[in-house]
Amino acid sequence: MEIIYVYTRKRSEFGRPCSFSDRPAKVNVDIPPDPSMASDFVLRNPVDSYVQHTSDMSEHEVNTERVEVESRGVNHVEGGWPKDINPQEVEQTIRFRKKVEKDEHYINTITHLGTLMEHCVKQNNAINIYEEYFGEEEVAEVEDEPPSAKTINVISKLTSFFNVLLSKRDPNITKRTATHLSWHPDTCKKLAVAYSSLEFQQNTKDMSFDSYIWDLENPNKPELVLKPLSPLVSLEYNPKDSHVLVGGCYNGQMAYWDTRKGGLPVEVSTVEVSHRDPVYGAIWLQSKTGTECFSASTDGQVLWWDIRKLSEPTETLVLDVTRKGLLENALGAVTLEFEPTMPTKFMVGTEQGIVIACNRKAKTPPEKITSTYSGHHGPVYALARNPFYPKIFLTVGDWTARIWSEETKESSIMWTKYHLSYLTDGCWSTVRPAVFFTTRSDGTLDVWDFLFKQNDPSLSLKVCDEPLSSLRLQDNGCVVGCGSKLGTVTLLEISSGLCTLQRNEKTLATAMFERETKREKILEARHRELRLKERARSEAQETEVEEKPVESPHEVLNRARREFFEVIEVELQRRAQAETQRLRGKVPGTGRTQPQHSLRWGRGHGSASLFQVKDRAGEEAAAQGEESQLLKDKEEEEEEKDAA
């Protein structure tokens, strides 16, 4: 190798620090433009440029030591006994204990340990080692945040990206309603949605029957396609086994799926023993096997099922409020409610606006319907108990949402204003007792916090342009899913202020519920008293009417004639008395008391007065003659009637 240039430096200059100094900039080279060279350049058009948008990635490997973990356990039965003592012999152990308790060393040791234990116990009682010193500041920060919500995901069942998946099964563009939502009980990362068209005579032959299970991390296509024999109206995850779902079909059948076995139902109930109308409610029961559920439909029946044997229902209840058990008198069920803490009680919302409270363990079928609540003008689309106060429940129907107490049957204790659009669904917050959600037919989601505001919702959010049809809240209370009439499911994240329990909220909510319940009880008692008084008054009037004898038509005619002539006679007497008083007042001297007064007037006046007296006396005589003639006619008519 040839050395071209050699750099030399003294050994003393090795490691010498650099010395920098500030100086003004100076131009080393300046090339001015040459216009004559412009003709040699060619303009490039178009110009293509390439940009790399992907982020730079690097791969790193780390070799760590392997940690081996093994489980160990100790089963301690009893030990510490000398070899010559058998722990199984009670007499030997008692004798040895007495011997040890008399030992001075044992006594000194126990006394010393007792002092230490007493100090530790007193220290634990005096100091709370788990106390949080900054909890109040965090709550205050949450309270200052205004209510809000943001869209985190939209699952749209549109043909634009479903043509690839459903090109053979769903080629039409007819949209179906997202009728029911159910969150995965364990991860809350999956959402089961039931799709069906509930409009009358809108189902076409080529309409798909499928419903879907969505993975929120991959919303572009469903994780599993459920293929029922009829469109699903309701769909619920099993809280004990997240692989199992139960669904109620449009034709009234019940079916259940095991996601490990695919999209086809494992078993379907027969048509003969199923509902006759769409199954609007299907809920799992708290049972040891985790296989029991019950369903309700607009055919007026509530059926209990065991998915291990769907060939027939285990129990049946007819929703006849007259308690006669007649199916033709039954009210159609639109929604179901079941609280696991009250395993024997459930509630049903009907098409007629009546909520029926039932007890499954009653002895006879009529006793299973315990009470009814009537307050809506149309179907009750949502019915839910407050998770903190099970005796308080929410109903949504017509244009209002109402809060009821089990203790007041006649009216609700609280209600919202009448909206311009129809309310379609509602639910309570799972973390705050004073917050509930409602959806409207104009695509609006309302969040109500009645501790903050009673007349208007705390938050109103326009989710979409089409009507919202279903609503479901996650167990953590932070994410809510809204299904629309066109099959779009929108997931909204609620602000922390609406999903964090506030300070003293339970106490304030309890006080408000108790106050409103007491007020309604007082009003009910007052209305009951008024009704009793009105009933007593009407019964008295009916008794008086019954006591009067029934008259024949001939008697009624005679009584009318008699009353008519009595009225005429009284009127004639009144006129005669009035005429007499008038004559006495205008012509003095005609009476017997003062005959001399007639001589005081002159001739002309006196003669005129005499003529007036004669004329009026003639009129009086004529009137008396008419009266006597009427009386004679009346007597003759009565004689004729008696003769007849």
XYZ file of C-alpha atoms in Angstrom:
644
model
C 0.000 0.000 0.000
C 1.413 3.362 -1.060
C 1.447 6.218 1.428
C 0.301 9.382 -0.306
C 0.366 11.914 2.514
C 1.698 11.816 6.022
C 0.373 13.963 8.884
C 2.891 14.708 11.567
C 2.327 16.215 14.990
C 4.433 16.653 17.991
C 3.810 14.329 20.899
C 3.257 17.298 23.186
C 0.310 18.476 21.069
C -1.577 15.203 21.446
C -4.905 15.826 23.287
C -4.568 19.584 23.002
C -8.046 21.231 23.313
C -9.468 23.087 20.358
C -9.537 26.843 20.588
C -12.615 28.422 18.958
C -13.198 32.123 18.505
C -15.983 34.359 17.103
C -15.363 36.156 13.824
C -17.595 37.649 11.120
C -18.674 35.561 8.167
C -16.704 35.874 4.979
C -17.470 34.783 1.456
C -15.088 32.220 0.069
C -16.669 31.598 -3.344
C -19.321 33.652 -5.182
C -20.602 32.405 -8.533
C -22.893 35.000 -10.125
C -25.702 33.803 -12.476
C -24.942 33.637 -16.189
C -28.084 34.438 -18.321
C -26.434 33.083 -21.421
C -26.547 29.536 -20.041
C -30.365 29.600 -19.562
C -30.955 28.362 -23.125
C -28.999 25.172 -22.338
C -31.522 24.082 -19.643
C -34.653 21.992 -20.438
C -37.759 22.436 -18.247
C -38.926 19.071 -16.876
C -42.717 18.726 -16.744
C -44.228 16.861 -14.966
C -41.926 16.377 -12.026
C -42.318 13.130 -10.074
C -41.100 12.968 -6.516
C -41.286 10.108 -4.067
C -41.720 10.378 -0.300
C -41.492 7.521 2.162
C -44.394 7.871 4.647
C -43.713 4.822 6.777
C -41.924 5.386 10.026
C -38.451 4.085 10.554
C -38.418 0.760 12.309
C -35.596 -0.861 14.165
C -35.327 -4.332 15.577
C -33.687 -4.990 18.912
C -33.056 -8.245 20.660
C -32.399 -8.718 24.335
C -31.270 -11.935 25.898
C -32.608 -12.050 29.449
C -32.158 -14.670 32.066
C -34.906 -17.235 32.202
C -36.992 -17.165 35.339
C -38.365 -20.500 36.431
C -41.512 -20.325 38.511
C -42.981 -23.212 40.435
C -45.887 -23.423 42.861
C -45.303 -24.741 46.353
C -47.680 -25.216 49.221
C -47.593 -26.308 52.821
C -50.399 -28.207 54.519
C -49.948 -27.581 58.205
C -52.124 -29.792 60.383
C -50.592 -29.662 63.832
C -47.029 -29.806 65.053
C -44.550 -28.770 67.699
C -45.314 -31.702 69.974
C -42.526 -33.812 71.491
C -41.952 -37.227 70.033
C -43.376 -38.981 73.047
C -46.677 -37.056 72.824
C -49.362 -38.285 70.434
C -51.372 -35.256 69.144
C -54.380 -37.500 68.578
C -54.628 -38.355 72.276
C -56.593 -35.608 74.024
C -55.492 -36.554 77.543
C -51.775 -36.450 76.663
C -52.066 -33.038 74.978
C -54.003 -31.548 77.912
C -51.454 -32.913 80.374
C -48.559 -31.501 78.345
C -50.235 -28.055 78.042
C -50.700 -27.810 81.785
C -47.067 -28.743 82.287
C -45.827 -26.106 79.826
C -48.077 -23.373 81.226
C -46.493 -23.822 84.649
C -42.995 -23.325 83.225
C -41.436 -19.964 84.182
C -39.733 -19.577 80.800
C -43.086 -19.931 79.034
C -44.684 -17.338 81.288
C -41.872 -14.812 80.743
C -41.967 -15.312 76.976
C -45.740 -14.796 76.778
C -45.519 -11.669 78.921
C -42.833 -10.189 76.677
C -44.702 -11.021 73.455
C -47.964 -9.670 74.885
C -46.398 -6.253 75.436
C -45.161 -6.145 71.828
C -48.524 -7.254 70.432
C -50.359 -4.663 72.504
C -48.111 -1.929 71.111
C -48.707 -3.072 67.521
C -52.480 -3.238 67.983
C -52.590 0.248 69.490
C -50.440 1.565 66.678
C -52.785 0.094 64.041
C -55.769 1.654 65.765
C -54.103 5.068 65.951
C -52.730 5.279 62.387
C -54.529 4.408 59.150
C -51.729 3.225 56.894
C -54.137 3.021 53.918
C -55.393 6.607 54.156
C -55.471 8.583 50.892
C -54.444 12.166 51.488
C -55.143 13.586 48.019
C -58.447 11.928 47.098
C -60.493 15.107 47.528
C -58.383 17.063 45.062
C -58.898 14.395 42.397
C -62.665 14.479 42.919
C -62.672 18.262 42.667
C -60.835 18.086 39.349
C -63.419 15.631 38.013
C -66.305 17.867 39.075
C -64.880 20.867 37.236
C -64.849 19.033 33.895
C -67.939 19.832 31.767
C -70.080 16.900 30.542
C -69.016 15.657 27.128
C -68.741 12.569 24.935
C -66.677 11.654 21.908
C -67.095 9.050 19.214
C -64.413 6.374 19.431
C -65.699 3.899 16.854
C -68.445 3.435 14.279
C -69.563 -0.021 13.190
C -71.624 0.453 10.050
C -73.437 -2.476 8.504
C -73.270 -1.037 5.003
C -73.032 -2.911 1.738
C -69.981 -0.880 0.701
C -67.601 -3.127 2.615
C -69.977 -6.031 3.094
C -70.309 -6.770 -0.620
C -67.157 -8.835 -0.443
C -68.311 -10.744 2.618
C -72.019 -11.047 1.813
C -72.044 -10.871 -1.961
C -73.866 -14.185 -2.159
C -76.189 -13.827 0.831
C -77.045 -10.108 0.993
C -76.803 -8.468 -2.436
C -79.675 -6.006 -1.780
C -79.258 -2.537 -0.319
C -82.112 -2.858 2.192
C -80.857 -1.772 5.613
C -81.866 -3.572 8.798
C -82.252 -2.112 12.278
C -79.763 -2.837 15.052
C -82.442 -4.032 17.478
C -80.285 -5.212 20.387
C -76.712 -4.871 21.684
C -74.829 -7.098 24.139
C -71.293 -6.537 25.447
C -68.862 -9.385 26.018
C -69.013 -10.091 29.787
C -65.241 -10.512 30.285
C -63.229 -8.228 28.018
C -65.781 -5.648 26.760
C -63.771 -5.707 23.517
C -66.500 -7.549 21.640
C -70.057 -6.517 20.881
C -72.880 -8.792 19.720
C -75.506 -7.008 17.603
C -78.892 -8.397 16.537
C -80.165 -7.133 13.171
C -83.750 -7.364 11.956
C -86.361 -5.266 10.183
C -89.314 -4.596 12.502
C -91.362 -2.532 10.065
C -94.622 -4.127 9.005
C -94.394 -6.041 5.716
C -90.936 -4.660 4.913
C -89.107 -8.002 4.896
C -88.149 -9.003 1.373
C -87.222 -12.469 0.165
C -83.574 -11.618 -0.430
C -83.070 -9.892 2.954
C -80.304 -11.374 5.071
C -81.088 -13.098 8.399
C -77.542 -12.787 9.757
C -76.423 -11.060 12.940
C -72.840 -10.347 13.925
C -70.272 -10.353 16.708
C -67.864 -7.435 16.288
C -64.310 -7.107 17.547
C -63.780 -3.447 18.389
C -60.100 -3.640 17.505
C -61.001 -4.759 13.979
C -64.350 -3.137 13.082
C -63.982 -3.528 9.311
C -65.492 -7.000 9.347
C -67.327 -9.046 11.981
C -65.471 -11.617 14.017
C -68.318 -14.123 13.705
C -71.481 -14.252 11.589
C -74.492 -15.765 13.384
C -76.852 -17.528 10.984
C -80.309 -17.994 12.544
C -83.356 -19.437 10.806
C -85.196 -16.132 11.326
C -83.842 -12.603 11.972
C -82.757 -12.028 15.564
C -84.643 -9.396 17.573
C -82.775 -9.953 20.868
C -79.320 -11.367 21.607
C -77.559 -11.824 24.953
C -74.187 -13.116 26.158
C -74.206 -15.665 28.970
C -72.591 -13.926 31.991
C -71.182 -17.249 33.243
C -69.924 -18.570 29.904
C -68.824 -15.899 27.424
C -68.805 -18.403 24.539
C -72.568 -18.976 24.747
C -75.250 -16.583 23.448
C -79.036 -16.870 23.428
C -81.227 -15.151 20.849
C -84.911 -14.517 20.290
C -86.055 -14.693 16.671
C -88.590 -12.719 14.672
C -90.801 -15.806 14.235
C -90.892 -16.471 18.003
C -88.284 -19.242 18.208
C -85.416 -19.362 20.721
C -81.879 -20.362 19.706
C -78.454 -20.469 21.300
C -74.921 -20.376 19.906
C -71.527 -21.575 21.054
C -68.886 -19.404 19.375
C -66.393 -22.270 19.555
C -68.665 -24.306 17.261
C -69.195 -21.679 14.551
C -72.004 -19.433 13.409
C -74.807 -21.998 13.170
C -77.092 -22.359 16.201
C -76.440 -25.347 18.439
C -80.146 -25.858 19.128
C -83.412 -24.121 18.197
C -86.800 -24.428 19.883
C -89.651 -25.905 17.875
C -92.264 -23.588 16.413
C -95.159 -25.348 18.164
C -93.923 -24.557 21.704
C -92.317 -21.179 20.947
C -93.741 -17.678 20.931
C -96.194 -16.620 18.243
C -94.744 -13.113 17.823
C -91.200 -11.669 17.767
C -89.193 -12.250 20.945
C -88.391 -8.740 22.176
C -86.696 -9.805 25.423
C -84.370 -12.682 26.347
C -82.438 -12.646 29.637
C -80.199 -15.192 31.381
C -81.168 -16.286 34.893
C -78.905 -16.765 37.901
C -78.746 -20.551 38.183
C -76.186 -23.111 39.284
C -75.903 -24.609 35.809
C -75.839 -21.246 34.006
C -78.083 -22.637 31.278
C -81.483 -21.178 32.248
C -83.076 -18.137 30.628
C -86.515 -16.651 30.017
C -88.117 -14.729 27.178
C -91.076 -12.430 26.500
C -92.993 -11.593 23.353
C -95.889 -9.488 22.107
C -98.033 -12.638 22.087
C -98.559 -12.023 25.825
C -96.465 -14.895 27.178
C -93.329 -15.214 29.309
C -91.541 -18.542 28.803
C -88.697 -20.066 30.836
C -86.111 -22.226 29.027
C -83.165 -24.487 29.681
C -80.827 -24.402 26.670
C -79.877 -28.011 27.309
C -83.454 -28.895 26.305
C -85.134 -26.349 24.045
C -87.780 -28.822 22.897
C -90.247 -27.287 25.373
C -90.304 -24.444 27.910
C -89.948 -25.318 31.572
C -92.586 -22.801 32.688
C -95.178 -20.443 31.169
C -96.853 -17.242 32.363
C -99.707 -15.428 30.574
C -99.612 -11.649 31.069
C -103.328 -11.283 31.814
C -103.745 -8.428 34.315
C -107.301 -9.630 35.054
C -105.583 -12.718 36.544
C -107.816 -15.130 34.633
C -104.958 -16.582 32.568
C -106.668 -15.984 29.224
C -104.305 -15.500 26.299
C -106.808 -13.323 24.402
C -106.738 -10.829 27.313
C -102.951 -10.855 27.645
C -100.853 -7.718 27.159
C -98.034 -7.854 24.612
C -94.541 -7.692 26.140
C -91.999 -5.349 24.567
C -89.184 -5.372 27.143
C -87.978 -7.497 30.052
C -86.156 -6.599 33.271
C -84.391 -8.944 35.695
C -82.208 -8.049 38.666
C -79.865 -10.877 39.809
C -80.060 -9.704 43.434
C -83.810 -10.465 43.372
C -83.860 -13.861 41.620
C -87.606 -14.500 41.977
C -88.838 -11.094 40.788
C -88.933 -9.674 37.291
C -90.775 -6.910 35.421
C -92.334 -6.696 31.967
C -93.035 -3.583 29.862
C -96.042 -3.943 27.563
C -97.341 -2.445 24.330
C -100.216 -0.816 26.227
C -97.898 1.351 28.371
C -98.356 -0.784 31.509
C -95.472 -2.218 33.523
C -96.258 -5.589 35.133
C -94.326 -6.681 38.247
C -94.209 -10.470 38.641
C -93.032 -13.045 41.155
C -92.018 -16.364 39.674
C -92.232 -18.334 42.942
C -95.893 -17.541 43.651
C -98.107 -20.546 44.378
C -100.743 -19.971 41.689
C -100.492 -18.318 38.234
C -102.808 -15.391 39.172
C -100.580 -14.598 42.162
C -97.509 -14.365 39.934
C -98.696 -10.949 38.716
C -98.161 -8.898 41.871
C -98.803 -5.318 40.699
C -99.056 -3.005 37.687
C -97.784 0.494 36.952
C -99.512 2.622 34.322
C -98.055 5.928 33.160
C -97.186 5.867 29.449
C -99.345 6.596 26.434
C -97.609 4.031 24.233
C -95.330 0.973 24.397
C -92.692 0.791 27.135
C -89.490 0.413 25.102
C -87.046 0.327 28.033
C -87.305 -0.915 31.615
C -84.347 -1.014 34.020
C -83.805 -1.096 37.775
C -81.336 1.257 39.391
C -78.196 -0.821 40.141
C -77.752 0.978 43.489
C -81.433 1.091 44.556
C -83.290 -1.973 43.176
C -86.674 -0.622 44.320
C -86.252 2.336 41.941
C -86.712 1.599 38.232
C -86.697 3.546 34.976
C -89.233 3.302 32.142
C -88.957 4.847 28.679
C -91.950 5.226 26.381
C -93.876 7.713 24.236
C -92.189 11.130 24.693
C -90.946 10.799 28.288
C -88.754 8.810 30.638
C -90.159 8.113 34.107
C -88.611 7.016 37.404
C -90.799 4.817 39.617
C -90.696 3.450 43.129
C -92.137 0.038 43.944
C -93.964 1.601 46.886
C -96.079 3.937 44.719
C -98.300 2.157 42.217
C -100.439 4.994 40.858
C -97.857 7.433 39.518
C -94.121 7.872 38.962
C -92.017 9.865 41.409
C -90.000 11.708 38.736
C -90.269 12.221 34.987
C -88.629 14.122 32.165
C -90.247 16.750 30.016
C -92.202 15.776 26.898
C -89.797 15.763 23.961
C -90.746 16.618 20.408
C -89.457 13.255 19.171
C -90.239 9.734 20.343
C -88.009 8.053 22.938
C -86.759 4.615 21.878
C -84.495 3.219 24.626
C -82.845 4.002 27.951
C -80.640 2.622 30.731
C -79.081 3.564 34.078
C -75.421 4.361 34.574
C -73.560 1.447 36.154
C -71.312 3.688 38.292
C -73.487 6.710 39.193
C -76.927 6.279 40.814
C -78.232 9.677 39.600
C -77.334 9.330 35.893
C -79.316 7.622 33.133
C -79.246 7.614 29.318
C -82.049 7.866 26.740
C -82.142 7.716 22.940
C -84.580 9.492 20.651
C -86.011 8.940 17.203
C -84.260 12.057 15.875
C -80.833 10.436 16.431
C -80.036 12.207 19.730
C -78.471 10.665 22.838
C -79.454 12.371 26.121
C -77.514 11.977 29.375
C -79.526 12.971 32.456
C -78.032 13.837 35.836
C -80.975 14.818 38.051
C -78.707 15.902 40.896
C -77.289 18.529 38.571
C -80.331 19.417 36.434
C -83.915 18.113 36.441
C -85.625 19.974 33.588
C -83.084 19.343 30.826
C -80.441 16.695 30.112
C -76.884 17.391 31.210
C -75.635 16.365 27.766
C -77.454 16.037 24.426
C -75.438 14.644 21.539
C -76.563 14.267 17.943
C -75.227 10.809 17.108
C -76.662 10.336 13.605
C -79.422 11.545 11.310
C -81.512 8.364 11.386
C -83.505 7.245 14.482
C -81.639 5.491 17.272
C -83.162 2.122 18.140
C -81.026 0.502 20.869
C -78.673 1.447 23.680
C -76.217 -0.513 25.845
C -73.650 0.665 28.403
C -70.448 -1.116 29.310
C -70.050 -2.344 32.881
C -67.364 0.266 33.553
C -69.844 3.005 32.640
C -67.442 4.826 30.306
C -68.438 3.528 26.845
C -71.973 3.429 25.473
C -73.110 1.778 22.245
C -76.012 3.175 20.202
C -77.689 1.212 17.401
C -79.629 3.004 14.666
C -82.488 2.144 12.362
C -80.079 1.748 9.410
C -77.869 -0.735 11.290
C -75.069 1.637 12.297
C -73.605 1.086 15.776
C -71.808 4.109 17.239
C -69.547 3.769 20.286
C -69.212 6.871 22.471
C -66.772 7.494 25.292
C -68.385 9.441 28.130
C -66.434 12.139 29.975
C -65.025 11.224 33.386
C -67.436 13.544 35.178
C -70.408 11.431 34.050
C -68.790 8.074 34.814
C -67.079 8.811 38.144
C -68.945 8.576 41.438
C -69.190 12.054 42.965
C -68.776 12.966 46.603
C -71.959 12.315 48.673
C -73.839 11.297 45.519
C -75.352 8.171 47.069
C -76.581 10.138 50.085
C -78.115 12.868 47.940
C -79.746 10.384 45.570
C -81.202 8.429 48.488
C -82.634 11.598 50.020
C -84.184 12.647 46.711
C -85.771 9.244 46.064
C -87.182 9.090 49.606
C -88.539 12.641 49.433
C -90.271 12.107 46.083
C -91.661 8.733 47.200
C -93.100 10.294 50.356
C -94.676 13.097 48.336
C -96.345 10.645 45.957
C -97.650 8.590 48.894
C -99.306 11.691 50.358
C -100.899 12.517 46.999
C -102.078 8.931 46.577
C -103.716 8.986 50.019
C -105.478 12.258 49.187
C -106.734 10.942 45.853
C -107.923 7.760 47.558
C -109.979 9.777 50.041
C -111.568 11.795 47.238
C -112.424 8.635 45.324
C -114.034 7.070 48.406
C -116.161 10.182 48.992
C -117.245 10.252 45.361
C -118.104 6.561 45.480
C -120.150 6.986 48.664
C -122.014 9.927 47.114
C -122.805 7.999 43.943
C -123.971 4.958 45.954
C -126.315 7.174 48.018
C -127.810 8.625 44.857
C -128.325 5.161 43.433
C -130.074 4.088 46.653
C -132.459 7.046 46.467
C -133.309 6.231 42.901
C -133.946 2.585 43.813
C -136.272 3.542 46.719
C -138.659 5.488 44.460
C -141.528 3.255 43.148
C -141.676 2.634 39.447
C -144.655 4.458 37.829
C -146.692 3.283 34.899
C -147.082 5.534 31.825
C -150.754 6.268 32.746
C -149.746 7.362 36.266
C -146.992 9.559 34.879
C -149.521 11.272 32.556
C -152.016 11.879 35.363
C -149.286 13.257 37.615
C -148.168 15.646 34.870
C -151.750 16.909 34.364
C -152.276 17.402 38.075
C -149.024 19.325 38.442
C -149.974 21.460 35.403
C -153.346 22.498 36.817
C -151.798 23.141 40.242
C -149.383 25.548 38.622
C -152.245 27.326 36.797
C -154.276 27.622 39.987
C -151.372 29.100 41.903
C -150.716 31.581 39.113
C -154.371 32.718 39.021
C -154.439 33.229 42.778
C -151.272 35.257 42.590
C -152.713 37.495 39.849
C -155.975 38.048 41.785
C -154.096 39.056 44.915
C -151.872 41.411 42.935
C -154.920 43.054 41.254
C -156.693 43.523 44.574
C -153.675 45.161 46.151
C -153.348 47.478 43.134
C -156.999 48.587 43.344
C -156.751 49.307 47.036
C -153.660 51.374 46.554
C -155.037 53.627 43.720
C -158.739 54.220 44.790
C -158.960 55.275 48.439
C -162.471 55.283 49.943
C -163.603 52.005 48.447
C -162.837 50.189 51.672
C -164.990 50.095 54.772
C -162.532 51.862 57.046
C -162.655 55.380 55.514
C -165.878 56.007 53.491
C -165.803 59.797 54.083
C -162.756 60.443 51.885
C -164.804 60.104 48.673
C -166.803 63.321 49.388
C -163.788 65.642 49.345
C -163.306 65.607 45.541
C -165.231 67.827 43.123
C -167.938 66.720 40.814
C -165.864 65.927 37.795
C -163.221 64.065 39.694
C -165.753 62.283 41.819
C -167.805 60.989 38.889
C -164.723 59.817 37.047
C -163.549 57.917 40.088
C -166.940 56.251 40.449
C -166.873 55.078 36.805
C -163.300 53.714 37.294
C -164.338 51.816 40.364
C -167.255 50.248 38.505
C -165.110 49.214 35.540
C -162.417 47.656 37.738
C -165.063 45.929 39.845
C -166.465 44.448 36.611
C -163.000 43.302 35.570
C -162.488 41.657 38.959
C -165.840 39.907 38.702
C -164.972 38.691 35.188
C -161.620 37.365 36.414
C -163.306 35.541 39.266
C -165.813 34.084 36.799
C -163.014 32.807 34.580
C -161.312 31.283 37.605
C -164.513 29.545 38.730
C -165.062 28.277 35.159
C -161.529 26.803 35.044
C -162.085 25.100 38.369
C -165.388 23.653 37.118
C -163.686 22.366 33.960
C -160.946 20.822 36.054
C -163.487 19.053 38.314
C -165.359 17.725 35.282
C -162.130 16.332 33.780
C -161.240 14.598 37.042
C -164.747 13.068 37.245
C -164.341 11.788 33.669
C -160.971 10.265 34.532
C -162.418 8.585 37.623
C -165.297 7.247 35.575
C -162.878 5.905 32.948
